[in-house]
């Protein structure tokens, strides 16, 4: 197996020394065969490592390496107008595919939206990270040399992710000072620039809050050919990186790990403030729940539903489907309840594709036996219920003088009686465990009489849902169960866009200050809030989301 021609990493140096040792052994008849065999085994392991890591790395979503190979010949030169070579850029200078995949993975794992790169070089690393950013993500790359920007820019243009990248040329510290003055902050920073300034970049990033709490700094070349830990090394870069590694190790604001990937990749996480780590500031900080978060959780973490079990009725479509996705994205296991088992299974499959634990249950909530069976199935599978989202409902339109008892009973059996039965059945589980969140879907029609449509039974049933919610919310809160409801306005559905309803839609729009109908996604954050610990002091509340329509 052929070793790398240029020694650049600790492993490559090991290969180089093993090859020399093997050559000496082969030229010395007195060297035991066992020693020669062990040298060869060590050489095979060392030579094969980088190649194996590259082979086992996930395939890129677009062939970045190929994109770069098409842009650079193996012996490509950038030439001044006077004919002198400005710089030579062989293909081998491209950031390793493995390292590019690591950076991409870190962007995904940290859920970064804003990335700062100090030292862009060819732009391969920048484009790898940009791939993992969301569509509205941004990567700012600092590069000292303008010619490298000129080289990378055409490649960025060819990539669908290149639009996320902004290149700033000039000294990186000048860019950092400008970003700090603008109050910018980043989720992730990648440093691969002049080694002597690593420590200065690092200090500036943390001292000026350019990195958010829990943000990540990745620093390349931190093993630097092994010279950071070799005692007899007199290399200036090695000494600078040794000092940098030690400084980060002693910094209480962060935690770090050095990964022996290629020439060393350090991953640094900025940790939340604690008095133990910053004793010099303890006397000036009110270290209460406002500062450290309730139970140590910052506000967005308090909205998480990890480990919780939820169900949503009427979840096969519309609002219920949106609620199920939202609760699942926040971390809950979600039971999809619908009369139509096929629709429930489709939504459960959607959640599974997003990595969300789910199950599909068929139930008609107007039937008490179905409601109890639904609860029993969920408890049997997942052990309990923490979140009950009672969303199923029907709407029948008729003038009040023409409303039949059959229509009235059908509407109330689902909208009010069914919601009550679900609250009661789930409540038995929640009251026994001393914790639960019940979220009922009411309607703007509980506050006003929507017009010009006539829907007496619907309006009255939804007003009943609000009073049911208020009553249960006050009765059960002292036993750990909060009950609230959401009142949506008119929600945009495909049915509304039929030609026959166009005049009615225009009338509705004229009554809505927001100037548009509600989207199901407008309601998702509300259900997550009411299901989370962040809403623990709220009970019996009707959360109205209707674009201001009930105010006119």
Short mmCIF file of N, CA, C and O in Angstrom, two decimals, residues 488-552:
data_model
loop_
_atom_site.label_atom_id
_atom_site.label_comp_id
_atom_site.label_asym_id
_atom_site.label_seq_id
_atom_site.Cartn_x
_atom_site.Cartn_y
_atom_site.Cartn_z
N UNK A 488 -59.24 29.14 16.94
CA UNK A 488 -58.76 29.64 15.64
C UNK A 488 -59.82 30.49 14.96
O UNK A 488 -61.02 30.36 15.21
N UNK A 489 -59.34 31.35 14.06
CA UNK A 489 -60.25 32.04 13.17
C UNK A 489 -60.57 31.15 11.99
O UNK A 489 -60.48 29.92 12.08
N UNK A 490 -60.92 31.74 10.87
CA UNK A 490 -61.24 30.96 9.67
C UNK A 490 -59.94 30.45 9.06
O UNK A 490 -59.05 31.22 8.73
N UNK A 491 -59.86 29.13 8.92
CA UNK A 491 -58.61 28.49 8.48
C UNK A 491 -58.69 28.18 6.99
O UNK A 491 -59.69 27.67 6.49
N UNK A 492 -57.61 28.49 6.31
CA UNK A 492 -57.52 28.26 4.87
C UNK A 492 -57.44 26.76 4.58
O UNK A 492 -56.54 26.07 5.06
N UNK A 493 -58.40 26.24 3.83
CA UNK A 493 -58.39 24.84 3.41
C UNK A 493 -58.69 24.78 1.92
O UNK A 493 -59.23 25.73 1.35
N UNK A 494 -58.38 23.67 1.26
CA UNK A 494 -58.69 23.56 -0.17
C UNK A 494 -60.17 23.77 -0.48
O UNK A 494 -60.52 24.34 -1.51
N UNK A 495 -61.05 23.34 0.42
CA UNK A 495 -62.49 23.48 0.20
C UNK A 495 -62.90 24.95 0.06
O UNK A 495 -63.77 25.30 -0.73
N UNK A 496 -62.24 25.81 0.83
CA UNK A 496 -62.60 27.23 0.83
C UNK A 496 -62.35 27.87 -0.53
O UNK A 496 -62.98 28.86 -0.89
N UNK A 497 -61.45 27.30 -1.30
CA UNK A 497 -61.08 27.91 -2.58
C UNK A 497 -61.97 27.48 -3.74
O UNK A 497 -61.64 27.74 -4.89
N UNK A 498 -63.07 26.81 -3.43
CA UNK A 498 -64.01 26.45 -4.50
C UNK A 498 -64.66 27.72 -5.04
O UNK A 498 -64.82 28.73 -4.34
N UNK A 499 -65.06 27.66 -6.30
CA UNK A 499 -65.61 28.84 -6.98
C UNK A 499 -66.87 29.35 -6.30
O UNK A 499 -67.09 30.55 -6.19
N UNK A 500 -67.68 28.43 -5.79
CA UNK A 500 -68.95 28.83 -5.17
C UNK A 500 -68.76 29.62 -3.88
O UNK A 500 -69.62 30.41 -3.47
N UNK A 501 -67.62 29.40 -3.21
CA UNK A 501 -67.37 30.08 -1.94
C UNK A 501 -66.56 31.36 -2.09
O UNK A 501 -66.28 32.04 -1.09
N UNK A 502 -66.15 31.70 -3.31
CA UNK A 502 -65.31 32.88 -3.52
C UNK A 502 -65.92 34.16 -2.95
O UNK A 502 -65.23 34.92 -2.26
N UNK A 503 -67.22 34.44 -3.18
CA UNK A 503 -67.80 35.66 -2.60
C UNK A 503 -67.77 35.66 -1.07
O UNK A 503 -67.53 36.70 -0.45
N UNK A 504 -67.98 34.47 -0.48
CA UNK A 504 -67.95 34.36 0.97
C UNK A 504 -66.54 34.61 1.51
O UNK A 504 -66.37 35.29 2.54
N UNK A 505 -65.52 34.10 0.82
CA UNK A 505 -64.13 34.32 1.25
C UNK A 505 -63.80 35.80 1.22
O UNK A 505 -63.16 36.33 2.15
N UNK A 506 -64.21 36.49 0.18
CA UNK A 506 -63.95 37.93 0.08
C UNK A 506 -64.62 38.69 1.23
O UNK A 506 -64.06 39.65 1.76
N UNK A 507 -65.80 38.26 1.62
CA UNK A 507 -66.48 38.89 2.75
C UNK A 507 -65.70 38.66 4.04
O UNK A 507 -65.51 39.57 4.85
N UNK A 508 -65.25 37.42 4.23
CA UNK A 508 -64.46 37.12 5.43
C UNK A 508 -63.19 37.97 5.47
O UNK A 508 -62.83 38.51 6.52
N UNK A 509 -62.51 38.05 4.34
CA UNK A 509 -61.25 38.80 4.30
C UNK A 509 -61.46 40.27 4.67
O UNK A 509 -60.60 40.89 5.30
N UNK A 510 -62.61 40.82 4.30
CA UNK A 510 -62.89 42.22 4.63
C UNK A 510 -63.11 42.42 6.12
O UNK A 510 -63.03 43.54 6.62
N UNK A 511 -63.38 41.32 6.85
CA UNK A 511 -63.61 41.39 8.29
C UNK A 511 -62.36 41.08 9.11
O UNK A 511 -62.42 41.10 10.35
N UNK A 512 -61.25 40.76 8.45
CA UNK A 512 -60.04 40.32 9.17
C UNK A 512 -58.96 41.40 9.06
O UNK A 512 -58.46 41.66 7.97
N UNK A 513 -58.59 42.03 10.17
CA UNK A 513 -57.54 43.06 10.12
C UNK A 513 -56.24 42.55 9.49
O UNK A 513 -55.53 43.31 8.82
N UNK A 514 -55.90 41.27 9.70
CA UNK A 514 -54.65 40.73 9.15
C UNK A 514 -54.70 40.62 7.64
O UNK A 514 -53.66 40.46 6.99
N UNK A 515 -55.89 40.67 7.06
CA UNK A 515 -56.02 40.65 5.61
C UNK A 515 -55.86 39.31 4.95
O UNK A 515 -55.71 39.22 3.74
N UNK A 516 -55.87 38.23 5.73
CA UNK A 516 -55.74 36.89 5.17
C UNK A 516 -56.39 35.89 6.10
O UNK A 516 -56.67 36.18 7.27
N UNK A 517 -56.64 34.70 5.57
CA UNK A 517 -57.15 33.61 6.38
C UNK A 517 -56.00 32.99 7.18
O UNK A 517 -54.83 33.16 6.84
N UNK A 518 -56.35 32.26 8.23
CA UNK A 518 -55.33 31.57 9.03
C UNK A 518 -54.81 30.36 8.27
O UNK A 518 -55.55 29.70 7.54
N UNK A 519 -53.53 30.08 8.42
CA UNK A 519 -52.93 28.83 7.97
C UNK A 519 -52.82 27.90 9.17
O UNK A 519 -52.68 28.35 10.32
N UNK A 520 -52.88 26.60 8.94
CA UNK A 520 -52.77 25.67 10.07
C UNK A 520 -51.44 25.86 10.79
O UNK A 520 -51.34 25.65 12.01
N UNK A 521 -50.42 26.27 10.07
CA UNK A 521 -49.10 26.49 10.69
C UNK A 521 -49.11 27.69 11.64
O UNK A 521 -48.23 27.79 12.50
N UNK A 522 -50.10 28.60 11.50
CA UNK A 522 -50.21 29.72 12.43
C UNK A 522 -50.59 29.27 13.83
O UNK A 522 -50.43 30.02 14.80
N UNK A 523 -51.09 28.05 13.96
CA UNK A 523 -51.61 27.55 15.23
C UNK A 523 -50.62 26.62 15.94
O UNK A 523 -50.82 26.28 17.10
N UNK A 524 -49.57 26.21 15.26
CA UNK A 524 -48.70 25.16 15.80
C UNK A 524 -47.93 25.59 17.05
O UNK A 524 -47.82 24.82 18.01
N UNK A 525 -47.40 26.80 17.05
CA UNK A 525 -46.62 27.24 18.22
C UNK A 525 -47.50 27.31 19.46
O UNK A 525 -47.05 27.04 20.58
N UNK A 526 -48.77 27.67 19.27
CA UNK A 526 -49.68 27.79 20.41
C UNK A 526 -49.91 26.45 21.10
O UNK A 526 -49.90 26.35 22.34
N UNK A 527 -50.10 25.39 20.30
CA UNK A 527 -50.35 24.09 20.92
C UNK A 527 -49.11 23.58 21.63
O UNK A 527 -49.20 22.94 22.69
N UNK A 528 -47.91 23.86 21.09
CA UNK A 528 -46.67 23.46 21.76
C UNK A 528 -46.52 24.21 23.08
O UNK A 528 -46.17 23.63 24.11
N UNK A 529 -46.80 25.51 23.06
CA UNK A 529 -46.71 26.30 24.30
C UNK A 529 -47.65 25.76 25.36
O UNK A 529 -47.26 25.54 26.52
N UNK A 530 -48.91 25.52 25.00
CA UNK A 530 -49.89 25.05 25.98
C UNK A 530 -49.58 23.64 26.46
O UNK A 530 -49.97 23.25 27.56
N UNK A 531 -48.87 22.86 25.65
CA UNK A 531 -48.50 21.50 26.04
C UNK A 531 -47.24 21.45 26.88
O UNK A 531 -46.94 20.43 27.51
N UNK A 532 -46.50 22.55 26.92
CA UNK A 532 -45.17 22.54 27.54
C UNK A 532 -45.19 23.07 28.97
O UNK A 532 -46.18 23.64 29.44
N UNK A 533 -44.04 22.90 29.65
CA UNK A 533 -43.89 23.42 31.01
C UNK A 533 -43.91 24.95 31.05
O UNK A 533 -44.15 25.54 32.11
N UNK A 534 -43.67 25.58 29.92
CA UNK A 534 -43.65 27.04 29.89
C UNK A 534 -45.01 27.65 30.20
O UNK A 534 -45.10 28.82 30.60
N UNK A 535 -46.08 26.88 30.05
CA UNK A 535 -47.44 27.40 30.29
C UNK A 535 -48.03 26.90 31.60
O UNK A 535 -49.25 26.89 31.78
N UNK A 536 -47.19 26.49 32.55
CA UNK A 536 -47.68 25.86 33.78
C UNK A 536 -48.61 26.76 34.60
O UNK A 536 -49.44 26.25 35.36
N UNK A 537 -48.48 28.07 34.46
CA UNK A 537 -49.33 28.96 35.26
C UNK A 537 -50.60 29.36 34.51
O UNK A 537 -51.38 30.18 35.00
N UNK A 538 -50.81 28.80 33.34
CA UNK A 538 -52.00 29.13 32.55
C UNK A 538 -52.99 27.99 32.62
O UNK A 538 -52.66 26.84 32.32
N UNK A 539 -54.22 28.30 32.99
CA UNK A 539 -55.28 27.29 32.98
C UNK A 539 -56.62 27.96 32.77
O UNK A 539 -56.83 29.12 33.16
N UNK A 540 -57.53 27.25 32.11
CA UNK A 540 -58.85 27.79 31.82
C UNK A 540 -58.83 28.93 30.82
O UNK A 540 -59.80 29.69 30.69
N UNK A 541 -57.76 29.03 30.06
CA UNK A 541 -57.60 30.17 29.15
C UNK A 541 -58.04 29.81 27.74
O UNK A 541 -57.81 28.69 27.26
N UNK A 542 -58.64 30.77 27.06
CA UNK A 542 -59.02 30.63 25.66
C UNK A 542 -58.06 31.46 24.82
O UNK A 542 -58.13 32.68 24.81
N UNK A 543 -57.12 30.80 24.15
CA UNK A 543 -56.10 31.48 23.37
C UNK A 543 -56.64 31.70 21.95
O UNK A 543 -56.82 30.75 21.18
N UNK A 544 -56.93 32.95 21.63
CA UNK A 544 -57.59 33.29 20.37
C UNK A 544 -56.55 33.65 19.31
O UNK A 544 -55.70 34.52 19.53
N UNK A 545 -56.63 32.98 18.17
CA UNK A 545 -55.69 33.23 17.06
C UNK A 545 -56.53 33.40 15.80
O UNK A 545 -56.85 32.42 15.12
N UNK A 546 -56.88 34.65 15.50
CA UNK A 546 -57.85 34.89 14.43
C UNK A 546 -57.55 36.14 13.60
O UNK A 546 -58.43 36.67 12.93
N UNK A 547 -56.28 36.60 13.65
CA UNK A 547 -55.89 37.74 12.83
C UNK A 547 -56.62 39.02 13.18
O UNK A 547 -56.69 39.94 12.37
N UNK A 548 -57.19 39.07 14.40
CA UNK A 548 -57.88 40.28 14.86
C UNK A 548 -59.36 40.34 14.50
O UNK A 548 -60.03 41.33 14.79
N UNK A 549 -59.91 39.27 13.91
CA UNK A 549 -61.29 39.33 13.40
C UNK A 549 -62.31 39.57 14.50
O UNK A 549 -63.30 40.27 14.29
N UNK A 550 -62.08 39.00 15.68
CA UNK A 550 -63.07 39.16 16.75
C UNK A 550 -63.07 40.56 17.34
O UNK A 550 -63.95 40.90 18.14
N UNK A 551 -62.10 41.38 16.96
CA UNK A 551 -62.03 42.75 17.50
C UNK A 551 -62.84 43.74 16.67
O UNK A 551 -63.08 44.87 17.10
N UNK A 552 -63.21 43.34 15.46
CA UNK A 552 -64.00 44.23 14.60
C UNK A 552 -65.46 43.83 14.66
O UNK A 552 -65.81 42.67 14.52
#
